[in-house]
Amino acid sequence: MSKPKKLRDKGDGVSYSSLLDEIIGCGDMVLLDPPSEDKVVENLKLRYSEKDIYTYIGKVVISINPYEKLTVYTDDYIAQYRSRNMFELPPHIFAIADDAYRSMRDHNEDQCIIISGESGAGKTEASKLIMNYVTKVSSDYVGVGRIKEQLLQSNPVLEAFGNAKTVRNDNSSRFGKYMDMAFNFRGDPLGGVIHNYLLEKSRVVFQAPAERNFHIFYQLLAGASDDVLQMIRLDRDYFCYHYLNQSGCAHVLTKDDKRDFQSTVKAMEITGFTPDEISGVFELLSGILNLGNIDFTGYALPNGTDASKLTRIDEKPIMYVCDMFGCSVKLLEESLTERTVEAGKESVTKPLSIAQAIHARDALAKAIYYRLFAWVVNKINDTIRVTYEGKMKVIGVLDIYGFEVFETNSFEQLIINYCNEKLQQVFIELTLNSEQDEYIREGIEWVTIEYFNNEVICLVIENPKNGILALLDEECLRPGDVSDETYLEKLDKHCVGHPHYESRRCKGFLSDQTLKKSNFRLVHYAGKVSYCVDGFIDKNKDLLFGDLSKLMFSCERKLLVEFFPEGDPDKSTMKRPITTGSQFKTSVTALMKNMLSKNPNYVRCVKPNDEKTAKNFNQSLVTHQVRYLGLLESLKIHRAGYAHRMPFERFLMRYKMLSKTTWPTWKQGPKTGCREILKATMKKPNEYSFGRTKVFIRNPKTVFDLEDRRRASLEELAILIQKTYRGWHQRSAFQQIRNAQITISKYFRGYKQRKEYERIRNAQITISKYFRGWKARCELWRMKLELNSGWASEIIRKYYYGWKLRYTVKRIWAASIIAKYHAGWKVRKQYRAKLTKHLKKSAAPVIARFFKVAMVYMFLIRLRDNLPSLSLHDKRWPEAPERFKHVSLELKQIHHRWRAKCIRDRYNGDPKLKRKLLEKTRASTLFRGKKMLYSKTVKVPFRADRLNLRENQRWNKLIADTDDKRIIWSDNVHKVNRSSGKAVPKVLVVLRSLVLLLEPKSFAIQYRINLTHIQQVSLSVHNDFHFILHIDPGQVAVGSYSKGDFIFHCPNVIELVTKMHLVMQEAHSRRLPLKFVDNEIIIYPMPNESLKLEFHRTSEQGDVVNPHCRRRGNVMQVQI
């Protein structure tokens, strides 16, 4: 497609060419002269050869599928077409998207973009381009980006679940989609809502040759990780599944399923799906694929009735389905092979034949997928739902299945083509019929243009009395023998003679070999299509046996319970469900009503060839599409008619600023005002006409010219408004500042005078206060001086007499004190000799006793500060002097007994700790000095359930029906194959009475060993991890353990044997014999046979973590 050439400036700094500049062929085919079918096809071929795939007929866009990627959808092109008149740039789908968006935003009109055409014509890609453009050109306010992303990411999710490869299209929409995008007054997206119509669910269970199932199945198998596939029980090979291998087509050159899977998961996360919900969806898809692999085997009951049962050759699909759905195998088999018929309060169970069972299986798969798809759509709607409560407008985008003609056409093709007939009827109604009727109604001179009106075809399908769908509903509800053949007979009875209905009963078609006896043919607007009535009754009824609904409602998966509410026994009803045809007819009627309430915009998609190859223009195929799409008639009406019309009132209100006589107010009639405006702006009177209520403008360029003039006038008015506002704003600001200055000055002067008055007044008061104070103080001082003169002399005299008396008394006291001290000194001097002699006789024993007590005290203090810790391994004890050695030994024994009592009290208070001590003590008794590995396990704590089986769902399911559920010990071990020496990983579980050997992945029980049947356990004295369980020969002889003794390799062998020894003694009151050997052990792999197990040291140091065993004859060598 040629890029628009810069030519003339439009006011934004960038200028572009018009529609007529450097356009290949004719961009708007209204300008073709003369207008003919050959000219139209020739023009489309010329433009297609130059990769110009878009062409206009007025405002209708013709889009030809290029079958290759073009570079005309980049952000640069979006910027070029943004806010441009539709005919200002070369034809492009962005132009009609921008015109619809601006009409919605600027004119406040709801818009609808209807995309129609054959299957493979590019409708889905066109809808995605329109949505991408609208979201790109809308504003980016806070929160809008998230809404845009959610709206765009809804497409990958819906394509994955609703699109599939057909013989005509690698990405064919197998459902109808109508999406309303809501916008606020600024044009910001607020959210949206998606309506889906009639998913082709029969594709889930059957695909024609060279076609595929829905994309999501192939994406899941190609893109999911190995862990995810293992978790949901799927294999990566497509051809392992019956629902995917029927057509022989698994890969598509134009699709990368692995990359698309990542895009689908990311889109699901953006559109509000939680990780648990995504996992739940994958589980249901896995269940559907595995359900298709379930086979049935037929047999006859004693009364001769045909019955069926599940084929048990390979039970994996059955187990996988039950695992994914969360139901029991028994209930699944009963629901698929039996049917419960209720008559009043009684119910009868009938067996199903093989064909009926296969039909029930396929019906269940289709129902699950159909309801899953509806749930996905509702989930997306919950995410993008509009929460805005203000005024808003919408743009609707319709992307629905195209007209289909296959080698074998069934019920799905009938209702798909019926929908296309209704869309063609809307196109005729709004573009051909309504436009000509409007000219006549408005009194415009007009010559009627003949065209084909397909209303007669719609009536033969939807007539409520004898239409095809009405007769089908009547036949479905009729009691008695009802079949597809009786339905065809009824069709022939009511429709024979209709010009658009053909069958072998119609005259002229009795010997038509191209029309099979089980077919009827309709002459659609797009051509003749033969429909095979086989399956019409069942597909219209779309019944699912009540047993299957109850089965799904009873499953553990929450989604299945939500999908099948009719399976609730408490809410069962006998009301007949609505037929598929009636439901679809109601939906299409509501869709047509919705589209008719909006301003339509059309994109007519054309398929250039059936080979889906680029640069291949099949002229006959395109001519056929041009003919049945009514493009030539539309072209003629656009050439003869008027491109634009508008009521007088709206035209006057929109363009009144273009004439000085109508601006700013017009007090006369609106028609006169419109005439004044057109006189002032147009020089050619033949460019417009006046109807009774509207003004009609012939050329789109005239409308664009009016819009350009209006835009320029609005800019001038905006400048005038801005100028007036700025002058008013500045004057108001000046007046406000001036008034503020006067007010401030007034208040400031008053404030200043008040402050000055207060300052002078306060100063006068202060001076007066200080003067009066000074005067009062002078008078007080004088009076105090006179009073204190006599008082002071009296005080001085009193103090003198007191001092004199105190001085005399103090001298007398000092003399007495000196006399006392002198008398004492004389007495002490006389008796000092006697006292010294007495002390020499009695002081020595006292001092000796003091030192002895002090030594005992120091010994006890030092012992207290150096006592050992509470650990029994702490053997320290402080050294004692020779005299206290006996006492130190006694204290040491007392301390040891006290320390042991503390430890016993702690263990008695904690049973688990006591149990661990018991296990460690027993391990010491069993292995200390007997096996070299024991010393390295002393510090390692023993554990019981090393695999955490108590939280494993498979384990809990395995032991649900047993009484022995207490796990003594569990861990991963290696079982050594006695025949070859190969080590196989297993899961070993010790219970109170059993030893179970399980498969690591499936948890299937391989061996079940009774503890009482274990005669002895043999181990080597080395650092290896091997041990042998010797089985009682009597049990081997009777066949309970046909393969004899077991050889295991376990890194926690000390812990395992200790726990087995304890449980054997506690549960069975007997000791488990242990045997330790140095070089060899004799084992019995089979009755009356023996095998010698030899240990060979490969290194003086180091443990052999992995088992290394090799058998040679009757000798198995173990490297340690």
Short mmCIF file of N, CA, C and O in Angstrom, two decimals, residues 73-75 78-79 82 94 101 129-140 148-149 152 183 189:
data_model
loop_
_atom_site.label_atom_id
_atom_site.label_comp_id
_atom_site.label_asym_id
_atom_site.label_seq_id
_atom_site.Cartn_x
_atom_site.Cartn_y
_atom_site.Cartn_z
N TYR A 73 0.41 -0.91 9.08
CA TYR A 73 -0.35 -0.84 10.33
C TYR A 73 0.51 -0.37 11.50
O TYR A 73 0.20 -0.62 12.65
N THR A 74 1.61 0.32 11.19
CA THR A 74 2.53 0.78 12.23
C THR A 74 1.97 2.02 12.93
O THR A 74 0.95 2.60 12.53
N ASP A 75 2.68 2.44 13.96
CA ASP A 75 2.28 3.65 14.69
C ASP A 75 2.35 4.89 13.82
O ASP A 75 1.60 5.85 14.04
N ILE A 78 -0.89 5.06 12.04
CA ILE A 78 -1.93 5.47 12.99
C ILE A 78 -1.89 6.97 13.20
O ILE A 78 -2.93 7.65 13.22
N ALA A 79 -0.69 7.53 13.33
CA ALA A 79 -0.56 8.97 13.52
C ALA A 79 -1.03 9.74 12.28
O ALA A 79 -1.61 10.83 12.39
N ARG A 82 -4.92 9.72 12.12
CA ARG A 82 -5.61 10.22 13.32
C ARG A 82 -6.20 11.60 13.07
O ARG A 82 -5.50 12.51 12.60
N PHE A 94 -7.96 2.11 8.84
CA PHE A 94 -7.83 3.08 9.94
C PHE A 94 -8.74 4.29 9.71
O PHE A 94 -9.16 4.93 10.66
N TYR A 101 -14.77 6.65 15.44
CA TYR A 101 -14.36 7.12 16.77
C TYR A 101 -14.67 8.60 16.94
O TYR A 101 -15.21 9.02 17.96
N LEU A 129 -7.48 -4.98 13.99
CA LEU A 129 -6.88 -3.71 13.57
C LEU A 129 -7.72 -2.53 14.03
O LEU A 129 -7.18 -1.50 14.47
N ILE A 130 -9.03 -2.65 13.93
CA ILE A 130 -9.92 -1.56 14.35
C ILE A 130 -9.81 -1.34 15.85
O ILE A 130 -9.67 -0.20 16.32
N MET A 131 -9.83 -2.41 16.64
CA MET A 131 -9.71 -2.26 18.09
C MET A 131 -8.37 -1.68 18.48
O MET A 131 -8.27 -0.82 19.37
N ASN A 132 -7.31 -2.12 17.80
CA ASN A 132 -5.97 -1.59 18.10
C ASN A 132 -5.89 -0.10 17.79
O ASN A 132 -5.33 0.68 18.56
N TYR A 133 -6.50 0.31 16.65
CA TYR A 133 -6.45 1.73 16.29
C TYR A 133 -7.22 2.57 17.31
O TYR A 133 -6.74 3.62 17.76
N VAL A 134 -8.42 2.15 17.67
CA VAL A 134 -9.25 2.93 18.60
C VAL A 134 -8.55 3.10 19.95
O VAL A 134 -8.57 4.16 20.55
N THR A 135 -7.92 2.01 20.44
CA THR A 135 -7.24 2.12 21.73
C THR A 135 -5.98 2.97 21.63
O THR A 135 -5.58 3.62 22.61
N LYS A 136 -5.33 2.99 20.45
CA LYS A 136 -4.12 3.80 20.29
C LYS A 136 -4.43 5.29 20.25
O LYS A 136 -3.70 6.10 20.83
N VAL A 137 -5.52 5.68 19.56
CA VAL A 137 -5.79 7.11 19.39
C VAL A 137 -6.52 7.71 20.58
O VAL A 137 -6.61 8.93 20.69
N SER A 138 -7.08 6.89 21.47
CA SER A 138 -7.75 7.45 22.65
C SER A 138 -6.70 7.94 23.63
O SER A 138 -5.52 7.60 23.55
N SER A 139 -7.13 8.76 24.58
CA SER A 139 -6.21 9.42 25.49
C SER A 139 -5.61 8.44 26.47
O SER A 139 -6.05 7.30 26.60
N ASP A 140 -4.57 8.89 27.19
CA ASP A 140 -3.84 8.04 28.13
C ASP A 140 -3.91 8.60 29.54
O ASP A 140 -2.90 8.84 30.19
N LYS A 148 -7.23 -0.38 28.25
CA LYS A 148 -6.87 -0.64 26.86
C LYS A 148 -6.21 -2.01 26.72
O LYS A 148 -6.54 -2.79 25.81
N GLU A 149 -5.27 -2.29 27.61
CA GLU A 149 -4.57 -3.57 27.54
C GLU A 149 -5.53 -4.73 27.71
O GLU A 149 -5.43 -5.75 27.01
N LEU A 152 -7.57 -5.22 24.47
CA LEU A 152 -6.80 -5.83 23.39
C LEU A 152 -6.45 -7.29 23.68
O LEU A 152 -6.46 -8.13 22.78
N PHE A 183 -17.01 4.49 25.97
CA PHE A 183 -16.11 5.64 26.10
C PHE A 183 -16.84 6.75 26.85
O PHE A 183 -18.07 6.86 26.78
N PRO A 189 -11.48 5.11 26.84
CA PRO A 189 -12.17 3.82 26.99
C PRO A 189 -12.46 3.53 28.46
O PRO A 189 -11.61 3.73 29.33
#
